[in-house]
Amino acid sequence: MFNKDRWKEILEVLTTNWFRTVLTAFGVFWGILILIILLAAGKGLENGVKSDFGDSATNTMFVWSRNTTKAYKGLPKGRRFRFKLKDVAAIKESFPDLKFVSPRNQLGGFGGANNVVRGLNTGAYNVYGDYPETIQQDPMLMTSGRFINYSDINEKRKIAIIGEGVKRGLYSKGETVIGSYIKIQGVNFMVVGTYKKKNTNGEEGEKEIFVPFTAFSQAFNRANNVGWMAITANDGTSITSLKEDIVALLKEKRKVHPDDKRAVGYFDLYEEYNKIESLFGALKFIAYFVGVLVLLSGIIGVSNIMLIVVKERTKEIGIRRALGENPWSIKVQILMESLFLTLISGMAGIVFGALFVYGINTLLDANGPVDMFLNPSIGIGVVIVALIILIISGLLAGFIPANSAVKVKPIDALRSE
């Protein structure tokens, strides 16, 4: 089937009219090129949006308290309440499918102005009272020293982990950071670690200070109050499925009306992440849909040209049939010509598409990332899918001309001019 003479004939047929062949091939080339560019652009947008999540544990929800909107058990409407450490313990006890429940208190940011002082340098930074689990929920790269541990929690050590942005603001270049002291609202804390983050928050994500929750509560008179919590479920368990029960438990503990929809605020990171996943799944479908439609126009062009080629070779086909050639052999010849033309032009489209994506990435590397667009790329899976589409398309494009060729009666073909 795949002998030298057959391939020689295929090349002769396709090179007889170069201009017509190139125009036909361009339709397939353009369709695959558009498909590659659309998928790469969609991936770049997806990477850009997902990079905002950084390495955060996405199966996480955040819970905080607000004013009540309903009176309940003798307590007035509009009451302001706080979560307590015993609420954290109750959540851990009631929901064994949770991996982490991290209470947090905060100074600065939404909690008001905060002054951090070191020598003559001052700055306003977010300061968090946290537990060691925080680094599992919001991963950060320790550039020196260490993070909070449970010895710090149990002994209420006044230690601090500062971001690289804080370090640049309070320390001179080359100055020793580990073991030095900073004042947070007049209270001394010893720096035991520095960190940086990988997400796209830039310096803002590194202008934060972490101290042990217990030391924070003691230094800033927070008693056993909890500002808010980060709650992460175990792998295989959706935090979304536990969300309503967790909120209901907190309402019960804080004597909040069960129907009060506002008193307990929460943000379901897992739910939002899934929405983004669904959005980009839809965008990928649209990219394939549009790309395949453009490719289909090229395939129709290939099929039409092959019909013309079969018409031009009617007499030749008649002679071959009269000499006893198997109709299947003629059909295979037409299918191979169609498949060869489609694959060559399609592979050229894949190569040019890959070069285009490489060029975009080079520009992004040279000029810095664009907001919400990062590292557009195509995976090997896309190339494999494209090849499968090309093979199927090539066979479909040649199917009708091949059937038309074998339906010609030898005597009728020999009479044609």
Short mmCIF file of C-alpha atoms in Angstrom, two decimals:
data_model
loop_
_atom_site.label_atom_id
_atom_site.label_comp_id
_atom_site.label_asym_id
_atom_site.label_seq_id
_atom_site.Cartn_x
_atom_site.Cartn_y
_atom_site.Cartn_z
CA MET A 1 0.00 0.00 0.00
CA PHE A 2 2.75 2.46 0.98
CA ASN A 3 5.14 1.77 -1.85
CA LYS A 4 7.50 4.18 -3.55
CA ASP A 5 5.45 4.49 -6.74
CA ARG A 6 2.33 5.45 -4.78
CA TRP A 7 4.14 8.24 -2.94
CA LYS A 8 5.70 9.44 -6.19
CA GLU A 9 2.24 9.64 -7.72
CA ILE A 10 0.91 11.57 -4.70
CA LEU A 11 3.68 14.16 -5.02
CA GLU A 12 3.15 14.49 -8.76
CA VAL A 13 -0.59 15.08 -8.34
CA LEU A 14 -0.12 17.71 -5.62
CA THR A 15 2.73 19.54 -7.41
CA THR A 16 1.10 19.63 -10.85
CA ASN A 17 -0.70 22.83 -9.91
CA TRP A 18 1.35 24.46 -7.13
CA PHE A 19 -0.78 27.58 -6.78
CA ARG A 20 -4.00 25.63 -6.35
CA THR A 21 -2.39 23.26 -3.84
CA VAL A 22 -0.95 26.12 -1.73
CA LEU A 23 -4.29 27.96 -1.64
CA THR A 24 -6.05 24.77 -0.59
CA ALA A 25 -3.46 24.00 2.07
CA PHE A 26 -3.70 27.52 3.47
CA GLY A 27 -7.28 26.93 4.66
CA VAL A 28 -6.17 23.99 6.84
CA PHE A 29 -3.01 25.85 7.92
CA TRP A 30 -5.04 28.88 9.02
CA GLY A 31 -7.63 26.78 10.88
CA ILE A 32 -5.00 24.96 12.97
CA LEU A 33 -3.08 28.21 13.56
CA ILE A 34 -6.23 29.92 14.89
CA LEU A 35 -6.97 26.91 17.12
CA ILE A 36 -3.45 26.96 18.61
CA ILE A 37 -3.51 30.73 19.21
CA LEU A 38 -6.97 30.65 20.83
CA LEU A 39 -6.02 27.80 23.17
CA ALA A 40 -2.70 29.42 24.09
CA ALA A 41 -4.38 32.78 24.75
CA GLY A 42 -6.99 31.07 26.92
CA LYS A 43 -4.24 29.30 28.86
CA GLY A 44 -2.37 32.58 29.34
CA LEU A 45 -5.51 34.24 30.72
CA GLU A 46 -6.14 31.24 32.97
CA ASN A 47 -2.57 31.32 34.29
CA GLY A 48 -2.85 35.03 34.97
CA VAL A 49 -6.10 34.77 36.92
CA LYS A 50 -5.07 31.65 38.85
CA SER A 51 -1.74 33.21 39.79
CA ASP A 52 -3.71 35.58 42.02
CA PHE A 53 -4.45 32.55 44.17
CA GLY A 54 -0.71 31.89 44.47
CA ASP A 55 -0.05 28.60 46.22
CA SER A 56 -2.93 29.13 48.63
CA ALA A 57 -4.93 26.10 49.77
CA THR A 58 -7.99 26.59 47.57
CA ASN A 59 -10.19 24.19 49.58
CA THR A 60 -10.52 26.93 52.19
CA MET A 61 -13.12 29.32 53.56
CA PHE A 62 -12.69 32.46 55.67
CA VAL A 63 -15.17 33.34 58.43
CA TRP A 64 -15.60 36.56 60.40
CA SER A 65 -18.25 38.16 62.62
CA ARG A 66 -20.48 41.16 61.87
CA ASN A 67 -23.40 42.92 63.52
CA THR A 68 -26.55 40.89 64.03
CA THR A 69 -29.69 41.83 62.11
CA LYS A 70 -32.18 39.93 64.27
CA ALA A 71 -32.90 39.92 68.00
CA TYR A 72 -32.43 36.47 69.58
CA LYS A 73 -32.74 34.99 73.08
CA GLY A 74 -33.11 38.38 74.70
CA LEU A 75 -30.13 39.85 72.85
CA PRO A 76 -30.80 42.96 70.75
CA LYS A 77 -30.67 43.47 67.02
CA GLY A 78 -27.49 45.21 65.83
CA ARG A 79 -25.34 43.52 68.48
CA ARG A 80 -21.63 43.29 67.72
CA PHE A 81 -20.03 40.02 68.79
CA ARG A 82 -16.65 38.31 68.52
CA PHE A 83 -15.62 34.74 67.95
CA LYS A 84 -13.68 33.09 70.78
CA LEU A 85 -10.93 30.50 70.91
CA LYS A 86 -13.43 27.97 72.28
CA ASP A 87 -15.38 28.39 69.01
CA VAL A 88 -12.27 27.25 67.15
CA ALA A 89 -12.03 24.19 69.40
CA ALA A 90 -15.72 23.44 68.85
CA ILE A 91 -15.28 23.52 65.06
CA LYS A 92 -12.29 21.17 65.23
CA GLU A 93 -14.22 18.77 67.45
CA SER A 94 -17.43 18.84 65.40
CA PHE A 95 -15.88 18.51 61.93
CA PRO A 96 -13.22 15.77 61.70
CA ASP A 97 -12.95 16.31 57.93
CA LEU A 98 -11.19 19.64 58.45
CA LYS A 99 -7.43 19.80 58.01
CA PHE A 100 -6.76 23.25 59.50
CA VAL A 101 -8.74 25.75 61.55
CA SER A 102 -6.55 28.82 61.99
CA PRO A 103 -7.78 31.72 64.12
CA ARG A 104 -6.29 35.09 63.32
CA ASN A 105 -6.18 38.60 64.73
CA GLN A 106 -5.02 41.62 62.79
CA LEU A 107 -3.64 45.12 63.20
CA GLY A 108 -3.38 47.51 60.30
CA GLY A 109 -5.17 47.16 56.99
CA PHE A 110 -8.91 47.01 57.55
CA GLY A 111 -8.33 47.03 61.30
CA GLY A 112 -7.01 50.60 61.29
CA ALA A 113 -3.61 52.32 61.11
CA ASN A 114 -0.61 50.56 62.57
CA ASN A 115 2.85 51.91 63.27
CA VAL A 116 5.89 49.65 63.16
CA VAL A 117 9.14 51.21 64.30
CA ARG A 118 12.79 50.21 64.09
CA GLY A 119 15.27 52.86 65.11
CA LEU A 120 14.52 55.93 63.03
CA ASN A 121 12.56 53.98 60.42
CA THR A 122 8.80 53.63 60.63
CA GLY A 123 6.17 51.99 58.46
CA ALA A 124 2.51 51.02 58.34
CA TYR A 125 2.13 47.27 57.81
CA ASN A 126 -0.45 44.56 58.33
CA VAL A 127 0.38 42.59 61.46
CA TYR A 128 -1.24 39.18 61.99
CA GLY A 129 -1.50 37.06 65.11
CA ASP A 130 -1.38 33.53 63.70
CA TYR A 131 -0.87 29.84 64.35
CA PRO A 132 1.78 27.68 62.61
CA GLU A 133 -0.84 26.19 60.24
CA THR A 134 -1.11 29.51 58.44
CA ILE A 135 1.94 28.75 56.30
CA GLN A 136 0.17 25.59 55.04
CA GLN A 137 -2.90 27.57 53.98
CA ASP A 138 -1.05 30.54 52.50
CA PRO A 139 2.39 29.17 51.55
CA MET A 140 5.36 31.49 51.63
CA LEU A 141 9.04 30.97 50.91
CA MET A 142 11.20 31.52 53.99
CA THR A 143 14.24 33.49 52.82
CA SER A 144 15.92 33.34 56.22
CA GLY A 145 15.19 32.06 59.71
CA ARG A 146 11.93 30.24 60.48
CA PHE A 147 8.18 30.58 60.82
CA ILE A 148 6.02 30.40 63.96
CA ASN A 149 5.97 27.06 65.86
CA TYR A 150 3.92 25.72 68.76
CA SER A 151 6.65 26.47 71.30
CA ASP A 152 6.14 30.13 70.35
CA ILE A 153 2.40 29.71 70.84
CA ASN A 154 2.63 27.92 74.18
CA GLU A 155 5.25 30.27 75.63
CA LYS A 156 3.70 33.42 74.14
CA ARG A 157 7.02 34.43 72.63
CA LYS A 158 7.18 37.93 71.19
CA ILE A 159 8.80 36.99 67.93
CA ALA A 160 8.03 38.22 64.40
CA ILE A 161 8.37 37.00 60.82
CA ILE A 162 8.59 39.89 58.37
CA GLY A 163 8.17 40.10 54.62
CA GLU A 164 10.88 41.22 52.24
CA GLY A 165 8.93 44.44 51.70
CA VAL A 166 9.04 45.17 55.44
CA LYS A 167 12.76 44.37 55.46
CA ARG A 168 13.43 46.86 52.67
CA GLY A 169 11.40 49.52 54.48
CA LEU A 170 12.94 49.17 57.94
CA TYR A 171 16.49 47.90 57.31
CA SER A 172 19.47 49.16 55.39
CA LYS A 173 20.97 46.97 52.68
CA GLY A 174 23.24 44.32 54.20
CA GLU A 175 22.02 44.96 57.72
CA THR A 176 21.47 41.93 59.98
CA VAL A 177 17.76 41.18 60.34
CA ILE A 178 17.54 37.91 62.29
CA GLY A 179 17.81 38.60 66.01
CA SER A 180 17.01 42.31 65.69
CA TYR A 181 13.96 43.96 67.29
CA ILE A 182 11.03 45.92 65.89
CA LYS A 183 8.35 47.77 67.84
CA ILE A 184 4.73 47.09 66.98
CA GLN A 185 2.54 49.71 68.64
CA GLY A 186 5.23 50.19 71.26
CA VAL A 187 5.78 46.47 71.99
CA ASN A 188 9.15 44.89 71.15
CA PHE A 189 9.21 41.78 68.96
CA MET A 190 12.35 39.91 67.91
CA VAL A 191 12.63 39.09 64.20
CA VAL A 192 13.26 35.36 63.68
CA GLY A 193 12.45 34.98 59.99
CA THR A 194 11.90 36.69 56.65
CA TYR A 195 9.76 35.51 53.75
CA LYS A 196 8.60 36.29 50.25
CA LYS A 197 5.52 35.19 48.33
CA LYS A 198 5.21 33.72 44.87
CA ASN A 199 1.86 35.18 43.84
CA THR A 200 1.30 38.35 41.82
CA ASN A 201 0.51 40.66 44.74
CA GLY A 202 4.02 42.05 44.31
CA GLU A 203 5.43 43.95 47.25
CA GLU A 204 2.04 44.27 48.95
CA GLY A 205 2.04 40.56 49.76
CA GLU A 206 5.45 40.98 51.38
CA LYS A 207 4.55 43.99 53.52
CA GLU A 208 3.12 41.83 56.28
CA ILE A 209 4.31 40.76 59.72
CA PHE A 210 3.36 37.49 61.43
CA VAL A 211 3.55 36.98 65.20
CA PRO A 212 2.29 34.13 67.43
CA PHE A 213 -1.46 34.39 68.10
CA THR A 214 -1.01 34.15 71.88
CA ALA A 215 1.69 36.82 72.02
CA PHE A 216 -0.45 39.07 69.82
CA SER A 217 -3.46 38.62 72.12
CA GLN A 218 -1.40 39.36 75.21
CA ALA A 219 0.47 42.35 73.76
CA PHE A 220 -2.58 44.05 72.30
CA ASN A 221 -5.24 43.07 74.87
CA ARG A 222 -7.31 40.79 72.63
CA ALA A 223 -7.94 38.24 75.44
CA ASN A 224 -9.45 35.11 73.83
CA ASN A 225 -11.11 37.00 70.97
CA VAL A 226 -10.68 35.84 67.38
CA GLY A 227 -10.88 38.34 64.52
CA TRP A 228 -11.49 35.76 61.82
CA MET A 229 -10.60 32.20 60.84
CA ALA A 230 -9.20 30.37 57.85
CA ILE A 231 -10.74 26.89 57.63
CA THR A 232 -9.34 24.25 55.24
CA ALA A 233 -10.96 20.87 54.55
CA ASN A 234 -9.12 17.61 53.97
CA ASP A 235 -8.36 16.52 50.42
CA GLY A 236 -11.41 14.76 49.02
CA THR A 237 -13.82 16.82 51.13
CA SER A 238 -15.22 20.05 49.75
CA ILE A 239 -15.25 22.94 52.21
CA THR A 240 -18.36 24.13 50.36
CA SER A 241 -20.25 21.04 51.56
CA LEU A 242 -19.34 21.86 55.18
CA LYS A 243 -19.81 25.62 54.97
CA GLU A 244 -23.45 25.89 56.06
CA ASP A 245 -22.96 23.52 59.01
CA ILE A 246 -19.89 25.44 60.21
CA VAL A 247 -21.76 28.74 60.03
CA ALA A 248 -24.75 27.21 61.86
CA LEU A 249 -22.46 25.97 64.65
CA LEU A 250 -20.90 29.41 65.05
CA LYS A 251 -24.33 31.04 65.22
CA GLU A 252 -25.35 28.58 67.92
CA LYS A 253 -22.21 29.23 69.97
CA ARG A 254 -22.52 33.03 69.70
CA LYS A 255 -26.32 33.06 70.25
CA VAL A 256 -27.13 34.41 66.81
CA HIS A 257 -30.54 33.83 65.23
CA PRO A 258 -30.33 30.85 62.82
CA ASP A 259 -32.01 32.90 60.06
CA ASP A 260 -29.66 35.87 60.44
CA LYS A 261 -27.89 35.83 57.07
CA ARG A 262 -25.56 38.72 57.78
CA ALA A 263 -24.19 38.15 61.29
CA VAL A 264 -21.55 35.63 60.18
CA GLY A 265 -19.61 36.68 57.12
CA TYR A 266 -17.70 34.17 55.04
CA PHE A 267 -15.84 33.78 51.79
CA ASP A 268 -15.66 30.37 50.12
CA LEU A 269 -12.38 30.30 48.21
CA TYR A 270 -13.07 26.78 46.91
CA GLU A 271 -16.39 27.85 45.39
CA GLU A 272 -14.80 30.86 43.71
CA TYR A 273 -11.94 28.73 42.41
CA ASN A 274 -14.42 26.26 40.91
CA LYS A 275 -16.25 29.11 39.19
CA ILE A 276 -12.99 30.13 37.57
CA GLU A 277 -12.30 26.51 36.58
CA SER A 278 -15.76 26.33 34.97
CA LEU A 279 -15.23 29.65 33.19
CA PHE A 280 -11.96 28.57 31.62
CA GLY A 281 -13.46 25.19 30.74
CA ALA A 282 -16.12 27.09 28.77
CA LEU A 283 -13.46 29.29 27.14
CA LYS A 284 -11.52 26.21 26.10
CA PHE A 285 -14.67 24.74 24.56
CA ILE A 286 -15.28 27.98 22.65
CA ALA A 287 -11.67 27.99 21.43
CA TYR A 288 -12.03 24.43 20.12
CA PHE A 289 -15.43 25.22 18.62
CA VAL A 290 -14.24 28.32 16.75
CA GLY A 291 -10.96 26.67 15.72
CA VAL A 292 -12.68 23.56 14.40
CA LEU A 293 -15.20 25.68 12.46
CA VAL A 294 -12.35 27.61 10.81
CA LEU A 295 -10.58 24.32 10.14
CA LEU A 296 -13.76 22.87 8.67
CA SER A 297 -13.82 25.58 6.01
CA GLY A 298 -10.30 24.52 5.05
CA ILE A 299 -11.30 20.85 4.95
CA ILE A 300 -14.21 21.67 2.65
CA GLY A 301 -11.70 23.38 0.37
CA VAL A 302 -9.51 20.25 0.36
CA SER A 303 -12.51 18.07 -0.46
CA ASN A 304 -13.56 20.33 -3.34
CA ILE A 305 -10.06 20.34 -4.80
CA MET A 306 -9.86 16.56 -4.55
CA LEU A 307 -13.16 16.32 -6.44
CA ILE A 308 -11.65 18.50 -9.16
CA VAL A 309 -8.52 16.34 -9.20
CA VAL A 310 -10.62 13.18 -9.55
CA LYS A 311 -12.55 14.80 -12.40
CA GLU A 312 -9.30 15.71 -14.16
CA ARG A 313 -8.05 12.13 -13.77
CA THR A 314 -11.23 10.40 -14.95
CA LYS A 315 -9.57 8.86 -17.99
CA GLU A 316 -6.55 7.74 -15.98
CA ILE A 317 -8.81 6.07 -13.43
CA GLY A 318 -10.75 4.37 -16.23
CA ILE A 319 -7.56 2.92 -17.72
CA ARG A 320 -6.43 1.64 -14.30
CA ARG A 321 -9.81 0.05 -13.73
CA ALA A 322 -9.74 -1.53 -17.22
CA LEU A 323 -6.31 -3.00 -16.48
CA GLY A 324 -7.78 -4.70 -13.43
CA GLU A 325 -6.76 -2.41 -10.54
CA ASN A 326 -8.80 -2.99 -7.41
CA PRO A 327 -11.35 -0.19 -6.70
CA TRP A 328 -10.13 -0.16 -3.07
CA SER A 329 -6.60 0.62 -4.30
CA ILE A 330 -7.88 3.68 -6.16
CA LYS A 331 -9.88 4.78 -3.12
CA VAL A 332 -6.81 4.46 -0.89
CA GLN A 333 -4.81 6.54 -3.39
CA ILE A 334 -7.32 9.42 -3.20
CA LEU A 335 -7.58 9.18 0.60
CA MET A 336 -3.80 9.26 0.98
CA GLU A 337 -3.51 12.33 -1.24
CA SER A 338 -6.13 14.13 0.83
CA LEU A 339 -4.62 13.00 4.13
CA PHE A 340 -1.09 13.96 3.06
CA LEU A 341 -2.14 17.46 2.00
CA THR A 342 -4.13 17.99 5.21
CA LEU A 343 -1.37 16.73 7.51
CA ILE A 344 1.41 18.74 5.87
CA SER A 345 -0.56 22.00 5.96
CA GLY A 346 -1.85 21.27 9.49
CA MET A 347 1.63 20.50 10.84
CA ALA A 348 2.85 23.76 9.33
CA GLY A 349 0.03 25.50 11.24
CA ILE A 350 1.10 23.81 14.50
CA VAL A 351 4.74 24.86 13.98
CA PHE A 352 3.85 28.48 13.20
CA GLY A 353 1.42 28.52 16.12
CA ALA A 354 4.14 27.28 18.48
CA LEU A 355 6.56 29.92 17.14
CA PHE A 356 3.91 32.62 17.63
CA VAL A 357 3.34 31.55 21.25
CA TYR A 358 7.11 31.44 21.83
CA GLY A 359 7.37 34.99 20.49
CA ILE A 360 4.61 36.23 22.82
CA ASN A 361 6.33 34.62 25.81
CA THR A 362 9.63 36.21 24.81
CA LEU A 363 7.96 39.64 24.70
CA LEU A 364 6.34 39.05 28.11
CA ASP A 365 9.69 38.00 29.58
CA ALA A 366 11.37 41.08 28.16
CA ASN A 367 8.70 43.62 29.13
CA GLY A 368 7.22 42.05 32.24
CA PRO A 369 3.90 40.21 32.68
CA VAL A 370 0.64 41.83 31.63
CA ASP A 371 -2.14 42.00 34.23
CA MET A 372 -4.21 38.80 34.23
CA PHE A 373 -2.15 37.31 31.38
CA LEU A 374 0.77 35.04 32.11
CA ASN A 375 2.77 32.40 30.23
CA PRO A 376 0.46 31.49 27.30
CA SER A 377 1.30 27.95 26.28
CA ILE A 378 0.13 24.83 24.51
CA GLY A 379 0.61 21.39 25.99
CA ILE A 380 1.47 18.14 24.24
CA GLY A 381 -2.17 17.17 24.71
CA VAL A 382 -3.25 20.04 22.45
CA VAL A 383 -0.79 18.91 19.77
CA ILE A 384 -2.08 15.34 19.98
CA VAL A 385 -5.69 16.53 19.73
CA ALA A 386 -4.75 18.71 16.75
CA LEU A 387 -3.12 15.73 15.03
CA ILE A 388 -6.19 13.57 15.63
CA ILE A 389 -8.40 16.33 14.20
CA LEU A 390 -6.12 16.58 11.17
CA ILE A 391 -6.18 12.82 10.51
CA ILE A 392 -9.95 12.62 10.81
CA SER A 393 -10.37 15.77 8.70
CA GLY A 394 -8.03 14.49 6.00
CA LEU A 395 -9.92 11.21 5.75
CA LEU A 396 -13.27 12.99 5.64
CA ALA A 397 -12.01 15.41 2.98
CA GLY A 398 -10.95 12.51 0.76
CA PHE A 399 -13.91 10.23 1.43
CA ILE A 400 -16.38 11.78 -1.05
CA PRO A 401 -13.82 12.21 -3.88
CA ALA A 402 -12.62 8.62 -3.32
CA ASN A 403 -16.13 7.24 -3.55
CA SER A 404 -16.72 9.36 -6.63
CA ALA A 405 -13.58 7.91 -8.23
CA VAL A 406 -14.52 4.25 -7.76
CA LYS A 407 -18.09 4.81 -9.01
CA VAL A 408 -16.83 5.75 -12.46
CA LYS A 409 -17.37 2.89 -14.91
CA PRO A 410 -14.23 2.04 -16.91
CA ILE A 411 -15.97 2.29 -20.29
CA ASP A 412 -17.45 5.71 -19.42
CA ALA A 413 -14.10 6.93 -18.13
CA LEU A 414 -12.30 5.87 -21.32
CA ARG A 415 -14.82 7.81 -23.43
CA SER A 416 -14.28 11.06 -21.49
CA GLU A 417 -12.21 13.79 -23.05
#
